[in-house]
Coordinates of C-alpha atoms in Angstrom, one line a residue:
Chain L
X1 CA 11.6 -10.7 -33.8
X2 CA 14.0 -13.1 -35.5
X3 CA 16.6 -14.6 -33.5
X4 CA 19.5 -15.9 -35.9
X5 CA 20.4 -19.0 -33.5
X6 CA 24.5 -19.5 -34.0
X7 CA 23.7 -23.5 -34.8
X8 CA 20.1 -23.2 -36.4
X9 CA 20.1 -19.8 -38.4
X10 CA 17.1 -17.7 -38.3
X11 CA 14.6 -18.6 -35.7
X12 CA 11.2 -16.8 -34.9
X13 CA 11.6 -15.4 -30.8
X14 CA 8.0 -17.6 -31.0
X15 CA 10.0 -20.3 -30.4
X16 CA 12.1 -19.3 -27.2
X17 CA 11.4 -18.7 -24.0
X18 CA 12.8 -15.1 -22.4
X19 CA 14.3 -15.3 -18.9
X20 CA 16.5 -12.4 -18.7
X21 CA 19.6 -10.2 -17.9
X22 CA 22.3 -12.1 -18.7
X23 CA 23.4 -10.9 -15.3
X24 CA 22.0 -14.5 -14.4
X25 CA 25.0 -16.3 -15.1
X26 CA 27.0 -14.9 -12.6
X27 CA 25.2 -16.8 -9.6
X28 CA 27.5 -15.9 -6.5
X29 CA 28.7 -19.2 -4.8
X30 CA 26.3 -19.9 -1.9
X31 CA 28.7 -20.9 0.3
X32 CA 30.7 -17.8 0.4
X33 CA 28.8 -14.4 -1.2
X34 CA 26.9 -12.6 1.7
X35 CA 23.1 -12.2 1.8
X36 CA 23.5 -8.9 0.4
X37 CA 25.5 -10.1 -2.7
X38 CA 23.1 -12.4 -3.5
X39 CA 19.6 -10.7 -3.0
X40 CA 21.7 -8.1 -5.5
X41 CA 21.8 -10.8 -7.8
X42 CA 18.4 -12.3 -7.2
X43 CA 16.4 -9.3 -7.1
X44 CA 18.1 -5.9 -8.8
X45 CA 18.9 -5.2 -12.3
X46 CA 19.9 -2.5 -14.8
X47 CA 17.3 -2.0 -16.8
X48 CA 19.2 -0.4 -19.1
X49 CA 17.1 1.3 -21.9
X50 CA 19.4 0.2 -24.9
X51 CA 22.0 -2.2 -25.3
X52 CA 21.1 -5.2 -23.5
X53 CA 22.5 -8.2 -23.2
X54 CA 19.8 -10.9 -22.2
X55 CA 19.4 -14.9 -21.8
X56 CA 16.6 -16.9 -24.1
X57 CA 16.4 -20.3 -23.9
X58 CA 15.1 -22.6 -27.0
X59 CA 12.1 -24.6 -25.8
X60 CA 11.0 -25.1 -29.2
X61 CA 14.0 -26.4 -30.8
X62 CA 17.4 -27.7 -29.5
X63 CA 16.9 -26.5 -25.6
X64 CA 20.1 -24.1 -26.2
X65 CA 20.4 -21.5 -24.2
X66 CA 21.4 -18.0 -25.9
X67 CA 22.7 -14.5 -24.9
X68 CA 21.1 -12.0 -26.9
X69 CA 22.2 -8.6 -27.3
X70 CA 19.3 -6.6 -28.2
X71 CA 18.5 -2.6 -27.8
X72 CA 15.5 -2.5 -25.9
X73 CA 14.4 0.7 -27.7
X74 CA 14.3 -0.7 -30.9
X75 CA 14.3 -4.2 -30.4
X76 CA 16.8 -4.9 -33.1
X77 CA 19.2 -8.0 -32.4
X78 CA 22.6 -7.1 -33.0
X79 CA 24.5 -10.4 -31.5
X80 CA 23.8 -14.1 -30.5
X81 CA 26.0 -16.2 -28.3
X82 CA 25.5 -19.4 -27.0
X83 CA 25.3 -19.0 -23.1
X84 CA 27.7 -22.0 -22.8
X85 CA 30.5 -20.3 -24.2
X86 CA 29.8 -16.7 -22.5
X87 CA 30.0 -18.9 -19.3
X88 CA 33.1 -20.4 -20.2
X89 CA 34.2 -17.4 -21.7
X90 CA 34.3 -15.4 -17.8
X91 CA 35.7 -18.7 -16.5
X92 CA 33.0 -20.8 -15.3
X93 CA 33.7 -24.6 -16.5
X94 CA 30.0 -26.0 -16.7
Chain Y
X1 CA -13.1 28.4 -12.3
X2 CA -15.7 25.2 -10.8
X3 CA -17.7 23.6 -13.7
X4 CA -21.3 22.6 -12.5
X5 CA -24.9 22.3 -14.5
X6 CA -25.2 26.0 -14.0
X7 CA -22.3 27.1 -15.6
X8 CA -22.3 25.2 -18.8
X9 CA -26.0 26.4 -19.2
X10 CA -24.6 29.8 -18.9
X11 CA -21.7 28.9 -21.1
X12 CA -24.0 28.0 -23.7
X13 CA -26.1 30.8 -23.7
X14 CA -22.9 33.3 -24.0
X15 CA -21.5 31.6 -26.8
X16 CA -19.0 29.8 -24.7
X17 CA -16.7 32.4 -24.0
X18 CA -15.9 32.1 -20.5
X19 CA -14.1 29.0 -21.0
X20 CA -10.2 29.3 -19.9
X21 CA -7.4 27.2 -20.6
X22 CA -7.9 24.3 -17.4
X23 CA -4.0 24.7 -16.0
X24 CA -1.0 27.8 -16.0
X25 CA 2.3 27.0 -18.0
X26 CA 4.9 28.3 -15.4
X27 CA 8.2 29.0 -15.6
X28 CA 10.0 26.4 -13.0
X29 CA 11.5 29.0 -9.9
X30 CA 14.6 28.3 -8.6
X31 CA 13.7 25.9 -5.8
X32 CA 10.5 24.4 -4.2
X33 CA 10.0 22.5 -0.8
X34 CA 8.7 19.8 -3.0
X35 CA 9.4 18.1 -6.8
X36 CA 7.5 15.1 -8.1
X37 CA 8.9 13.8 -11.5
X38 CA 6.6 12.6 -13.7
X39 CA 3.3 14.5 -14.4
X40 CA 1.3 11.5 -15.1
X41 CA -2.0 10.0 -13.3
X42 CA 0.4 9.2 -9.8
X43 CA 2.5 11.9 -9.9
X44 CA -0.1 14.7 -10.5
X45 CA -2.1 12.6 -7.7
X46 CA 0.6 12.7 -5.4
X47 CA 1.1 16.8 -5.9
X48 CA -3.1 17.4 -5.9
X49 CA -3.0 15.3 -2.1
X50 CA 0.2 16.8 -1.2
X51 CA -1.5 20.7 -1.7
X52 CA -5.1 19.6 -0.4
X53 CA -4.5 17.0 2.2
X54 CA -1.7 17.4 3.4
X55 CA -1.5 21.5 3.4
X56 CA 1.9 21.6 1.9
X57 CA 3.0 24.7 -0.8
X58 CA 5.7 25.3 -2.9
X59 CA 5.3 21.9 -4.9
X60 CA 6.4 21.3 -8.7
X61 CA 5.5 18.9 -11.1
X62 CA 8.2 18.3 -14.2
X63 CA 6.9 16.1 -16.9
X64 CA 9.3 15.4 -19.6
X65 CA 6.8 15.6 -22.1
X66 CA 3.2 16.5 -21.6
X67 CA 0.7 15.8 -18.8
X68 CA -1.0 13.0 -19.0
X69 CA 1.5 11.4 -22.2
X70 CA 2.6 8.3 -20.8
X71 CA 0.8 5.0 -19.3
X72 CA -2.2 7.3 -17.5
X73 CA -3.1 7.9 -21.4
X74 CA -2.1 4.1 -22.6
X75 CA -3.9 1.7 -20.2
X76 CA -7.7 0.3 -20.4
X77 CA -9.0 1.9 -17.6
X78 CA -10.2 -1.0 -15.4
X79 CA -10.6 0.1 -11.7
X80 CA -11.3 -3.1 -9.2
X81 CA -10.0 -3.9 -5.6
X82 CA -9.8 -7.4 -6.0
X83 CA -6.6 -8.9 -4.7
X84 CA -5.4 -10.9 -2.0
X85 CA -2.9 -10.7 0.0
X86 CA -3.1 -8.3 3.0
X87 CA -0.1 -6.0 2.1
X88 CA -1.9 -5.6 -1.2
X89 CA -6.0 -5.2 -0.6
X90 CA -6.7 -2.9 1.9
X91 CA -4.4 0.1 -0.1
X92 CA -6.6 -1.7 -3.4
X93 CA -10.0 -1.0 -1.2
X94 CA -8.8 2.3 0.3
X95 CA -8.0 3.1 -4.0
X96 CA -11.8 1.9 -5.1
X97 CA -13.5 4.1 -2.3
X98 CA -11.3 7.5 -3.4
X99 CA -12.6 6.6 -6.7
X100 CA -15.7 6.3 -5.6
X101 CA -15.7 10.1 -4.3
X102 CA -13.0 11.4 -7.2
X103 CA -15.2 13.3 -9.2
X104 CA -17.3 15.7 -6.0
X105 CA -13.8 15.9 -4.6
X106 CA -11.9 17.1 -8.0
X107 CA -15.1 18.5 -9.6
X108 CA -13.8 17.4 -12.2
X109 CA -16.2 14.5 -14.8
X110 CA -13.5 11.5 -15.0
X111 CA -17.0 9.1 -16.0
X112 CA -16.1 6.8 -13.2
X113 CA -18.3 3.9 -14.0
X114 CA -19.0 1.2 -11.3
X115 CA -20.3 -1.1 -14.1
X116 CA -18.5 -4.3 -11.6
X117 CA -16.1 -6.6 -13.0
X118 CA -16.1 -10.0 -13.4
X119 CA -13.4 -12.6 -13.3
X120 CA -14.4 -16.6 -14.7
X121 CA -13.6 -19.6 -13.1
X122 CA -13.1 -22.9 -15.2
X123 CA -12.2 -25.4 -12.0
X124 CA -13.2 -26.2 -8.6
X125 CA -9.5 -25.4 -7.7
X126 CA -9.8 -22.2 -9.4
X127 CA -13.2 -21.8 -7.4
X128 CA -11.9 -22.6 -4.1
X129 CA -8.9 -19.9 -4.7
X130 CA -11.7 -17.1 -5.5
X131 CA -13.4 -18.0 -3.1
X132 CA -10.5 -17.7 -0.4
X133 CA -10.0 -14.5 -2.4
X134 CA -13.9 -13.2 -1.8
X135 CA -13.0 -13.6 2.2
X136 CA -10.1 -12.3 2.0
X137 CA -11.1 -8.7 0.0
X138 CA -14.5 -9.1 2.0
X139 CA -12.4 -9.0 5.2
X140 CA -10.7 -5.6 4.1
X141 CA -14.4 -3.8 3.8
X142 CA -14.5 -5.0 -0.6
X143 CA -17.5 -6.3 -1.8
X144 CA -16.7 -9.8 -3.6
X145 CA -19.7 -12.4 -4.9
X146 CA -18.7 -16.0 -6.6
X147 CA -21.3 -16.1 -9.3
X148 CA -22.5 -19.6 -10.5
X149 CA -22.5 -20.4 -14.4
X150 CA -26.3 -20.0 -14.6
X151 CA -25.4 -16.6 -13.3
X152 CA -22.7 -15.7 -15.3
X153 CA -25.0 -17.0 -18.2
X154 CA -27.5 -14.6 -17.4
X155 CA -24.9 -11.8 -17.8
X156 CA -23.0 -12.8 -20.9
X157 CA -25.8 -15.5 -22.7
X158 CA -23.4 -15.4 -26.0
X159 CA -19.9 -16.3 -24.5
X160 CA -18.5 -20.2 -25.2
X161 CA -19.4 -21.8 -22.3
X162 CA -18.6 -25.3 -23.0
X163 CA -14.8 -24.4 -24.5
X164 CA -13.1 -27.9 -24.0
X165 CA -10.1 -27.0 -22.4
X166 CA -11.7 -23.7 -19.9
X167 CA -15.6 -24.0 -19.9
X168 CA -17.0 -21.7 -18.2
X169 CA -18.3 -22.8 -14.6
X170 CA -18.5 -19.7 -12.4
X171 CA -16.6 -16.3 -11.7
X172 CA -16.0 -14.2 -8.4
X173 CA -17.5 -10.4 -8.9
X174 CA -16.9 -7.3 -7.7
X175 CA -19.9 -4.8 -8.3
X176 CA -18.2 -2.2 -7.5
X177 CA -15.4 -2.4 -9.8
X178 CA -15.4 -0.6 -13.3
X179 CA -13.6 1.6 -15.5
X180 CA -12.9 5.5 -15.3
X181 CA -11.8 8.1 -18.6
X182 CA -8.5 7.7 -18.0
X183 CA -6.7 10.7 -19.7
X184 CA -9.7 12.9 -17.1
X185 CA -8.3 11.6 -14.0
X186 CA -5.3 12.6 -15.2
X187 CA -6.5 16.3 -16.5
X188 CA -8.6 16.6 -13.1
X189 CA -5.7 15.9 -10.8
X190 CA -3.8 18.7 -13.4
X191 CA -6.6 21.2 -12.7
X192 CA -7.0 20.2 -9.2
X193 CA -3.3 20.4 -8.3
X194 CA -2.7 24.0 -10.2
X195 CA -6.0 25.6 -8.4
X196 CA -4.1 25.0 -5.5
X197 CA -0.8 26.8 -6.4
X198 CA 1.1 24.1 -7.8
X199 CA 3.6 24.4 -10.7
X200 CA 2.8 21.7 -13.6
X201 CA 6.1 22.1 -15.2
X202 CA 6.1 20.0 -19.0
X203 CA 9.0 19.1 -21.2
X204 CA 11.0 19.5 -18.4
X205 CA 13.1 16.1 -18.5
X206 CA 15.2 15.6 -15.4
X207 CA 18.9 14.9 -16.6
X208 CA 20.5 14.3 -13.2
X209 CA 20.3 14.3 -9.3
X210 CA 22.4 16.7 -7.2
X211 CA 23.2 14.7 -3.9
X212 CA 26.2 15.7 -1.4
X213 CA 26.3 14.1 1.5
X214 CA 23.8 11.2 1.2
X215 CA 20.8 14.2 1.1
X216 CA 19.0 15.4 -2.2
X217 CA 19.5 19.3 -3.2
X218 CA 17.8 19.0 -6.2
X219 CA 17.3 18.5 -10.1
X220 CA 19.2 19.0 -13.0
X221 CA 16.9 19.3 -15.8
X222 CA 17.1 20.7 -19.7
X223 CA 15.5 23.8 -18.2
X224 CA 18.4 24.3 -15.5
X225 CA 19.2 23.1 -12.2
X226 CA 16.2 22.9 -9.8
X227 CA 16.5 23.1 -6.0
X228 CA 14.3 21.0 -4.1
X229 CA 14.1 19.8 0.0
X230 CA 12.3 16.8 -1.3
X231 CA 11.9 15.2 -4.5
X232 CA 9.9 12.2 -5.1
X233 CA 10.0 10.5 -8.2
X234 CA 6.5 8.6 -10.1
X235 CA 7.8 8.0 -13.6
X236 CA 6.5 3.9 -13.7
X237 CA 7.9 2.6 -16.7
X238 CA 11.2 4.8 -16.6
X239 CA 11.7 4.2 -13.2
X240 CA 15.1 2.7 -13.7
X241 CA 16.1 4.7 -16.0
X242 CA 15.7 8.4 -13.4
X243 CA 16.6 6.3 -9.8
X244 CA 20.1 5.5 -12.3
X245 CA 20.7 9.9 -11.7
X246 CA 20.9 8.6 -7.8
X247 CA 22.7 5.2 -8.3
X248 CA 20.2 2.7 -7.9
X249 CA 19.6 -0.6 -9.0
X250 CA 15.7 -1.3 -8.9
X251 CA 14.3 -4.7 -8.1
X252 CA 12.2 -3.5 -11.5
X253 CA 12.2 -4.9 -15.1
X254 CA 10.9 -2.6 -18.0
X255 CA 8.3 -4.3 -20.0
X256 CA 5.8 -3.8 -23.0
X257 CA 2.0 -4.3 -22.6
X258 CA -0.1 -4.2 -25.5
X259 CA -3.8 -3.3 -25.5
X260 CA -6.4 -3.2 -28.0
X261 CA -9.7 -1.7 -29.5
X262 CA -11.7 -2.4 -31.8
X263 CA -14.1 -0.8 -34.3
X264 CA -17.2 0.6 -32.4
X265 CA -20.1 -2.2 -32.1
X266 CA -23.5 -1.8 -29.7
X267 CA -23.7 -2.5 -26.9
X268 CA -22.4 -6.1 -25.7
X269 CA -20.6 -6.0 -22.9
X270 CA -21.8 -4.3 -19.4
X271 CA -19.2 -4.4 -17.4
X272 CA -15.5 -5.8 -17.2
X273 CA -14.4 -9.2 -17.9
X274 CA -11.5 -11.1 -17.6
X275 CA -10.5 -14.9 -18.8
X276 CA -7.3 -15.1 -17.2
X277 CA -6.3 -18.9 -18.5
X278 CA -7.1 -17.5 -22.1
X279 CA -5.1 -14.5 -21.6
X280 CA -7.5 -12.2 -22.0
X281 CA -9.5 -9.5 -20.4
X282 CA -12.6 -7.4 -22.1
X283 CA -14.3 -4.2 -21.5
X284 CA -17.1 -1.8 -24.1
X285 CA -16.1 2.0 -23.8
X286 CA -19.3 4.0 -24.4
X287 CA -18.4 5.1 -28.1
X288 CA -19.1 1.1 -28.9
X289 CA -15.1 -0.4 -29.2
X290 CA -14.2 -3.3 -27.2
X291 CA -11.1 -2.1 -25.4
X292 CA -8.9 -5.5 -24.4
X293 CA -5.6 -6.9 -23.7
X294 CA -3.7 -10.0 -22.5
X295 CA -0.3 -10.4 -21.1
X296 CA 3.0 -8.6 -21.7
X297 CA 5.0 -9.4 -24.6
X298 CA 7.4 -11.0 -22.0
X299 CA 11.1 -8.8 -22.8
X300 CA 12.6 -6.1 -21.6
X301 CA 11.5 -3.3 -23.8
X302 CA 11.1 0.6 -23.8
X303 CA 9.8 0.6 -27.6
X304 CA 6.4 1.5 -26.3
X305 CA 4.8 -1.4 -29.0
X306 CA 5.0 -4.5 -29.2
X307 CA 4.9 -7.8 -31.2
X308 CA 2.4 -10.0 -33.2
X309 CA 2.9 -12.7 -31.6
X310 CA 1.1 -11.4 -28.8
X311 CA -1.7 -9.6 -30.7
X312 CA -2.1 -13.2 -32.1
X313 CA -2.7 -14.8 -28.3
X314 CA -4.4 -12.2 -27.4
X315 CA -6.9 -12.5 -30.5
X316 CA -6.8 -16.1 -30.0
X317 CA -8.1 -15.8 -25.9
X318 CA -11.0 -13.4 -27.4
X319 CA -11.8 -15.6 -29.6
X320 CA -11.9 -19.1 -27.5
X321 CA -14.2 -16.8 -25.2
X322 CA -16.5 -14.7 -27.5
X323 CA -16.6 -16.4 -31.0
X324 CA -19.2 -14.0 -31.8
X325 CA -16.4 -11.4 -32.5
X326 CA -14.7 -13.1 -35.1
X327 CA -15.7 -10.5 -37.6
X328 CA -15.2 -7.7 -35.5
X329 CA -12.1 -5.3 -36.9
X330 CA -9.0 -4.4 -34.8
X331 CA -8.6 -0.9 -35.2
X332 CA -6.1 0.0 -33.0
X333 CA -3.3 -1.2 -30.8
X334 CA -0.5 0.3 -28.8
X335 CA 1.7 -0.6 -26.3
X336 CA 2.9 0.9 -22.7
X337 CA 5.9 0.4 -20.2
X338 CA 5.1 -1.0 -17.7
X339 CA 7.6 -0.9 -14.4
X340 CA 7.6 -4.6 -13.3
X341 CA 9.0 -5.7 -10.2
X342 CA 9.8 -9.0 -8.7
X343 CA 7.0 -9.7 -6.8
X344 CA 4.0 -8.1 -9.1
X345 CA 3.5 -5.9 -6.3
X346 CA 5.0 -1.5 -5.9
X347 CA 7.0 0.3 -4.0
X348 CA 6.2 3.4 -2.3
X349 CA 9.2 4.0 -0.3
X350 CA 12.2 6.1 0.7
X351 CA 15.7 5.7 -0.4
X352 CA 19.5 6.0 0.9
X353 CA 19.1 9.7 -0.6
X354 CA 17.2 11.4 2.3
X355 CA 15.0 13.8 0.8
X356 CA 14.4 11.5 -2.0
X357 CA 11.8 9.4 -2.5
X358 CA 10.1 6.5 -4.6
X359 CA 7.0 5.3 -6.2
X360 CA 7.3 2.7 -9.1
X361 CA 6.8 -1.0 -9.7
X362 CA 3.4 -1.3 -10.1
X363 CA 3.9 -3.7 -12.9
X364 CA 0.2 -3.0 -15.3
X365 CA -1.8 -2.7 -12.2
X366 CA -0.7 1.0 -11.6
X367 CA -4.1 2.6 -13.0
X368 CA -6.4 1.5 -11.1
X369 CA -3.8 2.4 -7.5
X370 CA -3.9 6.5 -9.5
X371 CA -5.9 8.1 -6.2
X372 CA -4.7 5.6 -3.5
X373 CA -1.2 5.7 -4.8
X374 CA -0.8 9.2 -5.0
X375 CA -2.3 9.7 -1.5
X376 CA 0.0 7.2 0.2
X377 CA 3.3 8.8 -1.3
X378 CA 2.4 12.4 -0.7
X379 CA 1.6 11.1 2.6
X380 CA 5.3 9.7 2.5
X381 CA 6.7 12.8 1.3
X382 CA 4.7 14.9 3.8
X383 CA 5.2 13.0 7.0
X384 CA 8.3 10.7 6.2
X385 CA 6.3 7.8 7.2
X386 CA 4.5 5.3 5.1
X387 CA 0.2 5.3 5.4
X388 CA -1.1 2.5 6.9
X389 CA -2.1 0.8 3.5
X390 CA 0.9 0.8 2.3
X391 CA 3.7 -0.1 4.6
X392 CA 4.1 -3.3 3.1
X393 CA 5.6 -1.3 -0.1
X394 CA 9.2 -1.6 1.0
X395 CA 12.0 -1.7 -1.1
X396 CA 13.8 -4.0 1.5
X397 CA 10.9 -6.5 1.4
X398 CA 12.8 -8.2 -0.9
X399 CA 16.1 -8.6 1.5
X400 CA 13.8 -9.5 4.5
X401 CA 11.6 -12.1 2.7
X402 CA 8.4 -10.3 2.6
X403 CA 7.5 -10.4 -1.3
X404 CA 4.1 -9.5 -1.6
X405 CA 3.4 -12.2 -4.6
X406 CA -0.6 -12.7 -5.6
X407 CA 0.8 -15.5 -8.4
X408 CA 3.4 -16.8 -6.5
X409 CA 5.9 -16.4 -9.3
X410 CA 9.1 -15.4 -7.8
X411 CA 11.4 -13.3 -8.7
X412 CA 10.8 -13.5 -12.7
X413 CA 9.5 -10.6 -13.7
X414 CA 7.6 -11.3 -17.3
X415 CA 5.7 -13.6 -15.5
X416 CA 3.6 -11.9 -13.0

């Protein structure tokens, strides 16, 4: 698979390391979420066969870390983000 | 129709004419007491138990495509009881011994072969954990030796002993580990089950669940709605994708694992062998090919293949082990779902649907589990408790801190 980094161009997946659903973002705040909220976060996931929007971080190269939307079916990449600004993007400000 | 010496001997002397097709091909009714979707090695396992151990009728099997199609036909076929942790190695022991008696009890030839396998050690940290491990599965009623490298020499004379980075300095056994014909166990639990009445339903694809008041009523399939009291669901590898009809979130990943064989050679390698810091794990089948495999390709998939990468590591891990196979060819490769969970470890459980039930997550371990697994969830389905092996197989382990983890990884799925 060829990842085409947003800063770097065309990369080989070889060089990332895959860590999952981007669902991992959205950490519920410790302080507040309940138990359940955040063993939902920790532990259960869509799976969704298709469309899926996943986090791979660049060991290999400039230690970016990317959201990849790739169809699990297929595995054909159809978007690349850089996780910062998908973060910042649903309000989170580091 | 029992197969035994006798009757092939008669078979062959009447020009083989009394053979009949092995299982029916109903037409689903309009409800049973029992549904298990998925007619692959666990869920025809679970219906052949359910009839014969457990006494119940009026069971169905719907597969979406045919019997046997999916990981019970994709996997390489290791059996072994060699874990751990106690949630995990006594329903890994109580596994090996039905194996042990599968064939007499199906009469059915699934060429279970205890030909022991074999797992190296490179460090005395690495020998002190297998050795802990030996206890531990010797503790559950296993059989477990740590072989020294003078014995492992004796076994394997060829392999790289003296590899820089992993030379070869021991490995813990199990003699009575092996491999089995893996698309037989699934045929002989198909037989088995529809000698005793129950309905192997295929390319019946279950579309949705029909739930009113937090109980199951049954399927909808592309064949039409079918009624059940119970329906449990063995479909590893789609898991997510089915428990979605019943709005369920799985603590389960779906990932690719690639295996391997190559072109047919003499024989080489006696048992089953694995080089777990090369990534890499070895078997012979008897028509000659080395049948092997490493880890997942590490992504969520449902492609059913994977990448080169991977064929490349895997290759590599052969190689550092066994140089002598550098001109062997590759002459196939294909890949398999596998349902991995958050721990490494399954889940045989019930869900918030009553009448509903689930048996998944068994990451690329599920093979060798086939008899025990489908034992422990028809026992589930039967009783509506869990067997003793397996009541550590809890869906709310994870809630209440009770991961079953043999690596230790947490709750990161590609790496278990």
């Amino acid at each position: 698979m060829i990842i085409h980094h947003p800063i770097l161009g065309p990369r080989d997946a070889q060089e990332f390391v895959y860590l999952g659903d981007e669902s991992l973002i959205d950490r519920p705040d410790g302080m507040t979420a309940g138990i359940e909220a955040f063993h939902d976060y920790a532990y259960n996931r869509d799976n969704p066969a298709g469309a899926h929007r996943e986090l791979w971080y660049h060991e290999q190269g400039d230690r970016s870390w990317l959201v990849v939307t790739r169809n699990t079916v297929t595995h054909e990449i159809t978007k690349v983000e850089l996780a910062r600004d998908v973060a910042r993007a649903k309000g989170r400000t580091k | 129709m029992r197969y035994s010496g006798f009757r092939v001997i008669k078979e062959a002397l009447t020009g083989h004419k009394g053979w009949k097709p092995v299982w029916h091909d109903p037409t689903p009714q309009a409800d049973y007491d029992y549904i298990i979707v998925g007619g692959g090695g666990h869920g025809l396992a679970t219906a052949y138990y359910l009839a014969k151990e457990f006494g119940q009728a009026r069971i169905a099997v719907l597969e979406k495509g045919y019997l046997g199609g999916g990981n019970v036909g994709r996997n390489t076929t290791i059996i072994r009881s060699n874990y751990l942790l106690d949630g995990n190695e006594p329903f890994y022991e109580f596994s090996l011994k039905l194996w042990e008696g599968l064939e007499q009890d199906f009469n059915y030839n699934a060429m279970v072969s205890q030909r022991g396998i074999i797992n190296l050690i490179h460090t005395d940290a690495q020998r002190d954990a297998f050795t802990r491990r030996a206890n531990a599965m010797i503790m559950h009623g296993a059989d477990a030796e740590i072989l020294s490298r003078e014995d492992v020499r004796k076994l394997y004379p060829w392999l790289n002993f003296d590899n820089s980075r992993f030379p070869i300095k021991g490995a813990i056994a199990q003699r009575r580990g092996g491999t089995v014909r893996h698309d037989a166990v699934a045929w002989g639990y198909a037989r088995g089950a529809d000698m005793r009445g129950v309905d192997l339903i295929q390319n019946c694809e279950v579309t949705g669940m029909r739930i009113e008041n937090g109980r199951i009523l049954g399927v909808e399939t592309n064949r039409g709605f079918i009624g059940a009291k119970k329906v449990g669901v063995a479909v590893a590898g789609s898991s997510s994708k089915v428990m979605a009809h019943a709005g369920m979130r799985l603590p389960i990943e779906s990932h690719v694992l690639q295996a391997f064989v190559s072109e047919g050679l003499k024989p080489l390698i006696d048992g089953v062998m694995t080089f777990g810091a090369g990534h890499f794990y070895v078997s012979q089948s008897d028509k000659g090919g080395l049948v092997f495999g490493g880890d997942i390709d590490g992504y969520n998939s449902y492609a059913q293949r994977g990448n080169l990468p991977v064929i490349e590591d895997v290759a590599e891990g052969g190689m550092a082990l066994m140089p002598a196979i550098g001109r062997v060819r590759l002459l196939r490769a294909w890949g398999g779902i596998m349902d991995m969970s958050m721990d490494g470890s399954p889940i045989i459980d019930k869900t918030h649907v009553e009448g509903l039930y689930f048996n998944g997550g068994w990451c690329y371990g599920g093979f060798k589990a086939t008899p025990a697994s489908g034992w422990c969830f028809a026992h589930l389905l039967a009783k509506d408790e869990p067997h003793k092996t397996a009541t550590a197989y809890r869906f709310d382990r994870f809630l209440k801190g009770r991961m079953i983890d043999e690596k230790g990884q947490g709750a990161t799925p590609n790496l278990h």
